[in-house]
mmCIF file of C-alpha atoms and ligand atoms in Angstrom:
data_model
loop_
_atom_site.group_PDB
_atom_site.id
_atom_site.type_symbol
_atom_site.label_atom_id
_atom_site.label_comp_id
_atom_site.label_asym_id
_atom_site.label_seq_id
_atom_site.Cartn_x
_atom_site.Cartn_y
_atom_site.Cartn_z
ATOM 1 C CA MET A 1 163.079 55.007 135.656
ATOM 2 C CA GLY A 2 160.561 52.716 136.009
ATOM 3 C CA SER A 3 157.312 53.030 133.979
ATOM 4 C CA HIS A 4 157.450 55.759 131.934
ATOM 5 C CA ALA A 5 161.089 54.042 130.660
ATOM 6 C CA ASP A 6 159.697 51.067 130.392
ATOM 7 C CA PHE A 7 156.607 52.638 128.833
ATOM 8 C CA MET A 8 157.857 54.091 126.139
ATOM 9 C CA ALA A 9 160.421 51.733 125.393
ATOM 10 C CA GLU A 10 157.972 49.483 124.640
ATOM 11 C CA ASN A 11 156.209 51.532 122.660
ATOM 12 C CA GLY A 12 159.339 51.722 120.843
ATOM 13 C CA LEU A 13 159.386 54.973 121.710
ATOM 14 C CA TYR A 14 162.888 56.484 121.626
ATOM 15 C CA PRO A 15 164.800 56.001 118.338
ATOM 16 C CA ARG A 16 162.327 58.583 117.405
ATOM 17 C CA THR A 17 163.165 60.446 120.027
ATOM 18 C CA ARG A 18 165.341 62.838 118.397
ATOM 19 C CA ASN A 19 165.008 63.872 114.401
ATOM 20 C CA LEU A 20 168.777 62.364 113.247
ATOM 21 C CA GLN A 21 170.399 65.650 111.050
ATOM 22 C CA LYS A 22 171.156 67.721 113.010
ATOM 23 C CA GLY A 23 168.541 70.934 113.589
ATOM 24 C CA ALA A 24 168.264 73.818 116.076
ATOM 25 C CA HIS A 25 170.098 73.464 119.412
ATOM 26 C CA VAL A 26 167.705 72.500 122.365
ATOM 27 C CA ILE A 27 167.378 73.955 125.227
ATOM 28 C CA VAL A 28 165.712 73.337 128.332
ATOM 29 C CA CYS A 29 165.200 74.760 131.321
ATOM 30 C CA GLY A 30 164.990 72.844 133.975
ATOM 31 C CA ASN A 31 164.188 71.779 137.781
ATOM 32 C CA GLU A 32 162.275 69.199 139.662
ATOM 33 C CA LYS A 33 160.363 72.396 141.878
ATOM 34 C CA GLY A 34 158.601 75.264 140.710
ATOM 35 C CA GLY A 35 159.554 79.325 141.653
ATOM 36 C CA THR A 36 163.690 78.588 141.203
ATOM 37 C CA GLY A 37 163.425 81.167 137.960
ATOM 38 C CA LYS A 38 163.066 78.378 135.014
ATOM 39 C CA THR A 39 159.687 80.525 133.243
ATOM 40 C CA THR A 40 161.779 83.808 133.455
ATOM 41 C CA THR A 41 165.566 82.177 132.407
ATOM 42 C CA SER A 42 164.211 79.758 129.505
ATOM 43 C CA MET A 43 162.418 84.131 127.967
ATOM 44 C CA HIS A 44 165.014 85.723 128.826
ATOM 45 C CA ILE A 45 167.733 83.022 126.974
ATOM 46 C CA ALA A 46 165.148 83.450 124.324
ATOM 47 C CA VAL A 47 164.702 87.632 124.318
ATOM 48 C CA SER A 48 169.073 87.622 123.393
ATOM 49 C CA LEU A 49 168.660 84.283 121.466
ATOM 50 C CA LEU A 50 166.193 86.958 119.174
ATOM 51 C CA LYS A 51 168.648 89.943 119.645
ATOM 52 C CA SER A 52 171.337 88.014 118.019
ATOM 53 C CA GLY A 53 169.538 87.696 114.986
ATOM 54 C CA PHE A 54 168.825 83.896 115.862
ATOM 55 C CA LYS A 55 165.913 82.268 114.261
ATOM 56 C CA VAL A 56 164.129 80.947 117.950
ATOM 57 C CA ALA A 57 161.044 79.080 118.596
ATOM 58 C CA SER A 58 160.136 78.261 121.905
ATOM 59 C CA ILE A 59 157.585 75.895 123.988
ATOM 60 C CA ASP A 60 156.066 75.990 127.078
ATOM 61 C CA LEU A 61 155.738 72.794 128.849
ATOM 62 C CA ASP A 62 154.120 73.628 132.351
ATOM 63 C CA SER A 63 151.089 73.202 131.132
ATOM 64 C CA ARG A 64 149.115 74.104 134.419
ATOM 65 C CA GLN A 65 150.344 77.536 134.909
ATOM 66 C CA GLN A 66 152.031 78.354 131.766
ATOM 67 C CA SER A 67 153.946 81.660 132.448
ATOM 68 C CA LEU A 68 156.031 81.294 129.670
ATOM 69 C CA THR A 69 153.296 80.550 127.009
ATOM 70 C CA ARG A 70 151.517 83.633 128.401
ATOM 71 C CA TYR A 71 155.105 85.695 129.129
ATOM 72 C CA VAL A 72 154.913 85.561 125.048
ATOM 73 C CA GLN A 73 151.338 86.203 124.793
ATOM 74 C CA ASN A 74 151.808 89.685 126.620
ATOM 75 C CA ARG A 75 155.218 90.790 124.853
ATOM 76 C CA ARG A 76 152.734 90.345 121.724
ATOM 77 C CA ALA A 77 150.001 92.091 123.006
ATOM 78 C CA TRP A 78 151.437 95.062 124.179
ATOM 79 C CA ALA A 79 153.748 95.347 121.276
ATOM 80 C CA GLN A 80 150.550 95.388 119.185
ATOM 81 C CA SER A 81 149.136 97.256 121.469
ATOM 82 C CA ASN A 82 152.169 100.365 121.453
ATOM 83 C CA ASN A 83 152.409 99.827 117.925
ATOM 84 C CA PHE A 84 156.528 97.935 118.654
ATOM 85 C CA VAL A 85 158.390 96.464 117.103
ATOM 86 C CA LEU A 86 160.265 92.827 119.691
ATOM 87 C CA GLU A 87 161.728 90.244 119.101
ATOM 88 C CA LEU A 88 159.300 86.964 119.200
ATOM 89 C CA PRO A 89 160.145 84.001 119.310
ATOM 90 C CA ASN A 90 157.482 81.235 117.454
ATOM 91 C CA HIS A 91 155.827 79.795 120.813
ATOM 92 C CA TYR A 92 153.921 76.868 120.419
ATOM 93 C CA ARG A 93 152.168 75.667 123.907
ATOM 94 C CA PHE A 94 152.143 72.531 124.329
ATOM 95 C CA ASP A 95 148.401 71.463 126.246
ATOM 96 C CA SER A 96 148.736 67.785 127.610
ATOM 97 C CA SER A 97 146.151 65.151 127.189
ATOM 98 C CA SER A 98 143.011 64.946 128.693
ATOM 99 C CA LEU A 99 142.004 61.394 128.097
ATOM 100 C CA ASP A 100 140.927 58.498 130.561
ATOM 101 C CA SER A 101 143.461 56.417 130.314
ATOM 102 C CA VAL A 102 147.175 57.416 131.198
ATOM 103 C CA ILE A 103 149.036 55.413 129.478
ATOM 104 C CA GLU A 104 146.767 56.116 125.731
ATOM 105 C CA SER A 105 146.901 60.293 126.847
ATOM 106 C CA GLN A 106 150.603 59.372 127.670
ATOM 107 C CA SER A 107 151.313 57.849 124.180
ATOM 108 C CA ASN A 108 149.467 60.596 122.799
ATOM 109 C CA ASP A 109 151.354 63.195 124.648
ATOM 110 C CA PHE A 110 154.406 61.600 123.494
ATOM 111 C CA SER A 111 154.597 61.772 120.022
ATOM 112 C CA LYS A 112 152.642 64.836 119.904
ATOM 113 C CA PHE A 113 155.593 66.361 121.654
ATOM 114 C CA VAL A 114 158.735 64.537 119.299
ATOM 115 C CA ARG A 115 156.650 65.773 115.879
ATOM 116 C CA ALA A 116 156.598 69.322 118.027
ATOM 117 C CA VAL A 117 159.811 69.466 117.607
ATOM 118 C CA SER A 118 160.914 67.533 115.403
ATOM 119 C CA GLU A 119 158.733 69.832 112.920
ATOM 120 C CA VAL A 120 160.584 72.677 115.397
ATOM 121 C CA GLU A 121 163.978 72.090 115.622
ATOM 122 C CA LYS A 122 164.384 72.180 111.360
ATOM 123 C CA GLU A 123 162.796 75.928 111.207
ATOM 124 C CA HIS A 124 165.045 77.581 113.762
ATOM 125 C CA ASP A 125 169.027 77.784 115.794
ATOM 126 C CA PHE A 126 167.369 77.580 118.812
ATOM 127 C CA VAL A 127 164.886 75.960 120.547
ATOM 128 C CA VAL A 128 164.222 76.969 123.895
ATOM 129 C CA ILE A 129 162.241 74.120 126.190
ATOM 130 C CA ASP A 130 159.974 75.498 129.430
ATOM 131 C CA THR A 131 159.431 72.573 132.118
ATOM 132 C CA PRO A 132 157.409 72.721 134.981
ATOM 133 C CA GLY A 133 158.307 71.808 138.239
ATOM 134 C CA SER A 134 157.476 68.051 138.093
ATOM 135 C CA ASP A 135 158.511 65.160 137.019
ATOM 136 C CA HIS A 136 155.977 64.657 134.822
ATOM 137 C CA PHE A 137 157.222 62.372 131.706
ATOM 138 C CA LEU A 138 157.211 65.060 129.022
ATOM 139 C CA MET A 139 159.420 66.999 130.890
ATOM 140 C CA ARG A 140 162.463 63.643 131.355
ATOM 141 C CA LEU A 141 161.767 63.503 127.926
ATOM 142 C CA ALA A 142 162.014 66.922 127.017
ATOM 143 C CA HIS A 143 165.866 66.578 129.034
ATOM 144 C CA SER A 144 166.446 63.660 127.157
ATOM 145 C CA MET A 145 166.615 65.745 123.821
ATOM 146 C CA ALA A 146 168.001 69.166 125.197
ATOM 147 C CA ASP A 147 171.642 69.510 123.786
ATOM 148 C CA THR A 148 171.241 72.022 126.720
ATOM 149 C CA LEU A 149 170.558 72.266 130.080
ATOM 150 C CA ILE A 150 170.928 74.972 132.418
ATOM 151 C CA THR A 151 168.635 73.790 135.865
ATOM 152 C CA PRO A 152 168.072 77.882 137.454
ATOM 153 C CA LEU A 153 169.198 77.582 141.750
ATOM 154 C CA ASN A 154 167.892 79.466 144.363
ATOM 155 C CA ASP A 155 169.672 80.525 146.600
ATOM 156 C CA SER A 156 168.875 78.193 149.549
ATOM 157 C CA PHE A 157 169.550 74.281 150.396
ATOM 158 C CA ILE A 158 165.925 74.000 150.034
ATOM 159 C CA ASP A 159 166.333 74.324 146.080
ATOM 160 C CA PHE A 160 170.209 72.532 146.555
ATOM 161 C CA ASP A 161 167.996 68.939 147.770
ATOM 162 C CA VAL A 162 166.627 68.495 144.933
ATOM 163 C CA LEU A 163 170.357 67.972 143.463
ATOM 164 C CA GLY A 164 171.643 66.274 146.483
ATOM 165 C CA ARG A 165 172.140 66.124 150.422
ATOM 166 C CA VAL A 166 173.873 67.365 152.739
ATOM 167 C CA ASP A 167 175.445 66.775 155.663
ATOM 168 C CA PRO A 168 174.196 69.856 158.140
ATOM 169 C CA ASP A 169 177.739 69.637 159.872
ATOM 170 C CA THR A 170 180.026 69.574 157.382
ATOM 171 C CA HIS A 171 178.402 70.586 154.346
ATOM 172 C CA GLU A 172 178.765 67.071 152.791
ATOM 173 C CA ILE A 173 177.295 65.531 149.997
ATOM 174 C CA LEU A 174 175.311 62.707 151.816
ATOM 175 C CA GLU A 175 173.824 61.310 148.686
ATOM 176 C CA VAL A 176 172.355 61.896 144.762
ATOM 177 C CA SER A 177 168.933 63.281 145.013
ATOM 178 C CA HIS A 178 166.197 62.676 142.843
ATOM 179 C CA TYR A 179 165.993 65.187 139.428
ATOM 180 C CA ALA A 180 170.394 64.362 139.684
ATOM 181 C CA VAL A 181 168.754 60.878 138.717
ATOM 182 C CA MET A 182 167.322 61.862 136.513
ATOM 183 C CA VAL A 183 169.541 64.363 134.338
ATOM 184 C CA ARG A 184 172.010 61.354 134.333
ATOM 185 C CA GLU A 185 168.936 59.178 132.912
ATOM 186 C CA ALA A 186 168.871 61.311 130.241
ATOM 187 C CA ARG A 187 172.068 61.243 129.345
ATOM 188 C CA ARG A 188 172.951 58.279 129.144
ATOM 189 C CA GLN A 189 169.069 58.172 126.627
ATOM 190 C CA ARG A 190 170.771 60.820 125.239
ATOM 191 C CA ARG A 191 173.578 59.436 123.880
ATOM 192 C CA SER A 192 172.398 55.720 122.960
ATOM 193 C CA THR A 193 169.254 57.721 120.654
ATOM 194 C CA ASP A 194 172.254 59.629 118.277
ATOM 195 C CA ASP A 195 175.184 60.296 120.830
ATOM 196 C CA GLY A 196 174.362 63.445 121.853
ATOM 197 C CA LEU A 197 175.752 64.962 124.759
ATOM 198 C CA LEU A 198 174.236 67.164 127.066
ATOM 199 C CA ASP A 199 175.308 69.899 128.700
ATOM 200 C CA TRP A 200 174.471 70.542 132.272
ATOM 201 C CA VAL A 201 174.706 74.267 133.277
ATOM 202 C CA VAL A 202 173.686 75.733 137.226
ATOM 203 C CA VAL A 203 172.906 78.212 137.857
ATOM 204 C CA ARG A 204 172.110 80.098 141.372
ATOM 205 C CA ASN A 205 169.544 82.645 141.154
ATOM 206 C CA ARG A 206 167.693 85.681 142.914
ATOM 207 C CA LEU A 207 171.331 86.044 144.753
ATOM 208 C CA SER A 208 171.119 89.012 147.551
ATOM 209 C CA PRO A 209 173.990 91.477 147.297
ATOM 210 C CA LEU A 210 174.876 91.581 150.455
ATOM 211 C CA ALA A 211 177.059 87.956 150.092
ATOM 212 C CA SER A 212 176.440 85.671 153.195
ATOM 213 C CA ARG A 213 178.587 82.349 155.048
ATOM 214 C CA ASN A 214 174.748 80.312 154.097
ATOM 215 C CA GLN A 215 175.613 81.897 150.154
ATOM 216 C CA GLN A 216 178.807 80.840 150.386
ATOM 217 C CA ASN A 217 178.617 77.373 152.400
ATOM 218 C CA LEU A 218 176.119 76.617 149.370
ATOM 219 C CA LEU A 219 177.911 77.676 146.224
ATOM 220 C CA ALA A 220 180.585 75.459 148.459
ATOM 221 C CA CYS A 221 178.595 72.385 147.892
ATOM 222 C CA VAL A 222 178.002 73.702 144.576
ATOM 223 C CA HIS A 223 181.357 73.095 143.889
ATOM 224 C CA GLN A 224 181.640 69.827 145.401
ATOM 225 C CA LEU A 225 178.698 67.899 143.674
ATOM 226 C CA ALA A 226 179.793 69.446 139.666
ATOM 227 C CA PRO A 227 182.208 66.476 139.176
ATOM 228 C CA ARG A 228 180.521 64.384 140.184
ATOM 229 C CA LEU A 229 177.040 65.000 138.585
ATOM 230 C CA GLY A 230 179.037 65.897 135.361
ATOM 231 C CA PHE A 231 177.373 69.288 134.925
ATOM 232 C CA ARG A 232 179.469 72.895 134.778
ATOM 233 C CA ILE A 233 178.879 76.622 137.900
ATOM 234 C CA ALA A 234 177.176 79.663 135.685
ATOM 235 C CA ASP A 235 178.099 82.794 137.117
ATOM 236 C CA GLY A 236 174.823 83.297 139.054
ATOM 237 C CA ILE A 237 172.138 85.480 138.526
ATOM 238 C CA SER A 238 170.765 88.362 141.476
ATOM 239 C CA GLU A 239 167.767 88.723 143.056
ATOM 240 C CA ARG A 240 166.374 92.092 141.164
ATOM 241 C CA MET A 241 163.417 94.290 140.353
ATOM 242 C CA ILE A 242 163.325 94.414 136.886
ATOM 243 C CA PHE A 243 164.069 90.007 136.689
ATOM 244 C CA ARG A 244 160.035 90.196 137.088
ATOM 245 C CA GLU A 245 157.965 93.954 136.962
ATOM 246 C CA TYR A 246 158.073 93.796 133.416
ATOM 247 C CA PHE A 247 156.155 90.311 133.434
ATOM 248 C CA PRO A 248 152.594 92.106 132.412
ATOM 249 C CA LYS A 249 154.227 93.500 129.541
ATOM 250 C CA GLY A 250 156.002 90.506 128.702
ATOM 251 C CA LEU A 251 159.046 92.607 128.386
ATOM 252 C CA THR A 252 162.718 91.609 129.610
ATOM 253 C CA ALA A 253 165.247 93.228 131.687
ATOM 254 C CA LEU A 254 166.898 92.794 127.354
ATOM 255 C CA ASP A 255 164.966 95.883 125.714
ATOM 256 C CA ASP A 256 165.772 98.489 125.450
ATOM 257 C CA LEU A 257 162.851 100.383 128.629
ATOM 258 C CA GLN A 258 164.259 103.934 127.187
ATOM 259 C CA ALA A 259 163.137 103.699 124.276
ATOM 260 C CA VAL A 260 159.905 101.316 125.104
ATOM 261 C CA ASN A 261 158.841 101.712 127.989
ATOM 262 C CA MET A 262 158.077 105.496 127.130
ATOM 263 C CA GLY A 263 160.490 107.208 128.541
ATOM 264 C CA GLU A 264 161.302 105.373 131.424
ATOM 265 C CA ARG A 265 165.074 105.845 132.341
ATOM 266 C CA GLN A 266 166.973 102.736 132.234
ATOM 267 C CA THR A 267 168.639 102.206 135.419
ATOM 268 C CA THR A 268 171.814 101.113 136.959
ATOM 269 C CA SER A 269 170.390 97.544 137.795
ATOM 270 C CA HIS A 270 169.550 97.533 134.464
ATOM 271 C CA ALA A 271 172.810 97.453 132.769
ATOM 272 C CA SER A 272 174.131 95.256 135.157
ATOM 273 C CA ALA A 273 171.013 92.567 134.303
ATOM 274 C CA ARG A 274 172.078 92.967 131.385
ATOM 275 C CA ALA A 275 175.953 91.968 131.614
ATOM 276 C CA GLU A 276 174.511 88.732 134.188
ATOM 277 C CA ILE A 277 172.922 87.591 131.563
ATOM 278 C CA GLY A 278 174.749 88.554 128.696
ATOM 279 C CA ARG A 279 177.782 86.229 131.079
ATOM 280 C CA LEU A 280 174.670 83.411 130.817
ATOM 281 C CA LEU A 281 174.756 83.518 127.640
ATOM 282 C CA ARG A 282 178.038 83.031 126.766
ATOM 283 C CA ALA A 283 178.654 80.154 130.202
ATOM 284 C CA LEU A 284 175.970 78.221 127.637
ATOM 285 C CA ARG A 285 179.077 77.660 124.898
ATOM 286 C CA LEU A 286 176.362 77.721 122.236
ATOM 287 C CA PRO A 287 177.176 76.115 119.587
ATOM 288 C CA ILE A 288 177.540 79.719 117.166
ATOM 289 C CA ASN A 289 179.966 78.858 113.736
ATOM 290 C CA GLU A 290 180.459 81.290 110.708
ATOM 291 C CA ASP A 291 177.523 80.438 108.886
ATOM 292 C CA GLY A 292 175.138 80.780 111.801
ATOM 293 C CA ARG A 293 176.695 84.219 112.545
ATOM 294 C CA ARG A 294 176.504 85.321 109.436
ATOM 295 C CA ARG A 295 173.033 84.479 108.870
ATOM 296 C CA ALA A 296 171.911 86.409 112.948
ATOM 297 C CA GLU A 297 173.170 89.664 111.272
ATOM 298 C CA TYR A 298 171.693 89.696 108.044
ATOM 299 C CA ARG A 299 168.311 88.489 110.245
ATOM 300 C CA LYS A 300 169.011 91.179 112.544
ATOM 301 C CA MET A 301 170.210 94.516 110.137
ATOM 302 C CA TRP A 302 166.743 93.031 109.076
ATOM 303 C CA LEU A 303 164.056 93.073 111.828
ATOM 304 C CA GLU A 304 166.170 96.641 112.499
ATOM 305 C CA ASN A 305 165.786 97.580 109.405
ATOM 306 C CA ALA A 306 161.928 96.483 109.448
ATOM 307 C CA ASN A 307 158.733 98.803 109.373
ATOM 308 C CA ARG A 308 156.960 99.367 111.900
ATOM 309 C CA GLU A 309 154.305 96.312 111.587
ATOM 310 C CA VAL A 310 155.611 93.435 113.884
ATOM 311 C CA GLU A 311 155.256 89.627 112.538
ATOM 312 C CA LEU A 312 153.187 87.928 114.570
ATOM 313 C CA PRO A 313 153.897 84.363 114.815
ATOM 314 C CA ASP A 314 150.755 82.077 115.915
ATOM 315 C CA ILE A 315 150.564 80.253 119.351
ATOM 316 C CA PHE A 316 148.421 78.022 118.607
ATOM 317 C CA ALA A 317 148.566 74.053 120.385
ATOM 318 C CA ASP A 318 149.425 70.771 118.779
HETATM 319 N N1 ADP B 1 166.695 86.658 139.237
HETATM 320 C C1 ADP B 1 165.834 87.225 139.832
HETATM 321 N N2 ADP B 1 165.190 88.401 139.700
HETATM 322 C C2 ADP B 1 163.290 88.206 140.585
HETATM 323 N N3 ADP B 1 162.525 87.717 140.920
HETATM 324 C C3 ADP B 1 162.676 86.163 140.389
HETATM 325 C C4 ADP B 1 164.407 86.241 139.800
HETATM 326 N N4 ADP B 1 163.743 84.849 138.689
HETATM 327 C C5 ADP B 1 163.018 84.999 138.649
HETATM 328 N N5 ADP B 1 162.024 85.804 140.107
HETATM 329 C C6 ADP B 1 160.697 85.660 140.073
HETATM 330 O O1 ADP B 1 160.355 84.692 140.618
HETATM 331 C C7 ADP B 1 159.243 83.778 140.342
HETATM 332 C C8 ADP B 1 159.059 82.919 139.952
HETATM 333 O O2 ADP B 1 160.218 82.410 139.149
HETATM 334 P P1 ADP B 1 160.400 81.182 138.003
HETATM 335 O O3 ADP B 1 160.986 82.230 136.641
HETATM 336 O O4 ADP B 1 158.841 81.709 137.426
HETATM 337 O O5 ADP B 1 160.401 80.003 138.806
HETATM 338 P P2 ADP B 1 160.143 78.559 137.562
HETATM 339 O O6 ADP B 1 159.900 78.685 136.010
HETATM 340 O O7 ADP B 1 160.840 78.391 138.216
HETATM 341 O O8 ADP B 1 158.666 78.314 138.685
HETATM 342 C C9 ADP B 1 158.592 84.477 139.052
HETATM 343 O O9 ADP B 1 157.535 86.024 140.427
HETATM 344 C C10 ADP B 1 159.600 85.556 139.715
HETATM 345 O O10 ADP B 1 159.985 87.137 138.342
HETATM 346 MG MG1 MG B 2 157.738 78.214 135.859
#
């Protein structure tokens, strides 16, 4: 893993990457590629868990695009201006340091991030971390802190390439790619730090409704690679307008759009979108025990009975 890992190890940083007293379950959406649906998935997972009554924190590590931050901000602003109660995660935006010295800046970012995660994980049931589509050391660190890693994959061999290279004729796996190697390293680090296991789930995203030969070939390759890399495969998510059109309002396919969207009708696509997210959540097999379920039930009731005042968590940068 080269100099970053060395740098962290030299600075004695790995043993402190995770709070040993087990706090929140950390879900990371990661893929070393932009535009695969990490932010969309992060938001839908976070809102889905919130709607089930869990306490959820979200962390945006994509300091360049900050799409998840904007998604949450849009949701907060829209709820406020329409006087509507909408579930909001406690959101943390992570601004990378812009110090001159790379080493100093990394060390700063590193401890800021570790502090942020250890703080939030005490107070929440789940922490959802959205990562940038680039090989940044914080992205690697987030992967090594994950309990569950979700990798959305567009239904294309260009996207598959971040996991493995295939023979153009036989579709046999020729080589495991860089991102997969990075996840393997993150797993190793996680195990040596607190004996934790990283559950890796790959989900194909933006599936076309028409099953094509490409779709079948790709799925076959994903199945071939799964046991080699140790990931599970969740049912895919379809390409649907509803997954992207409500970003400016901060709404998701999980919201009751009929209620919040001034009379807009629920469509069958909406119901199917919800069902797909529901299936993904179930496929994640998150550790939700009886206590957690009970707490979640109380919070849900509280939220449903709350007057129309919206609880507004602060969005802060450090
Ligand atoms: N299932 C989907 N159906 C339709 N559009 C989608 C879907 N998933 C993602 N998108 C859109 O694809 C683009 C990339 O998604 P995004 O979540 O921003 O990816 P990433 O965070 O990996 O860069 C965005 O325009 C988003 O609205
Ligand atoms: Mg993104």
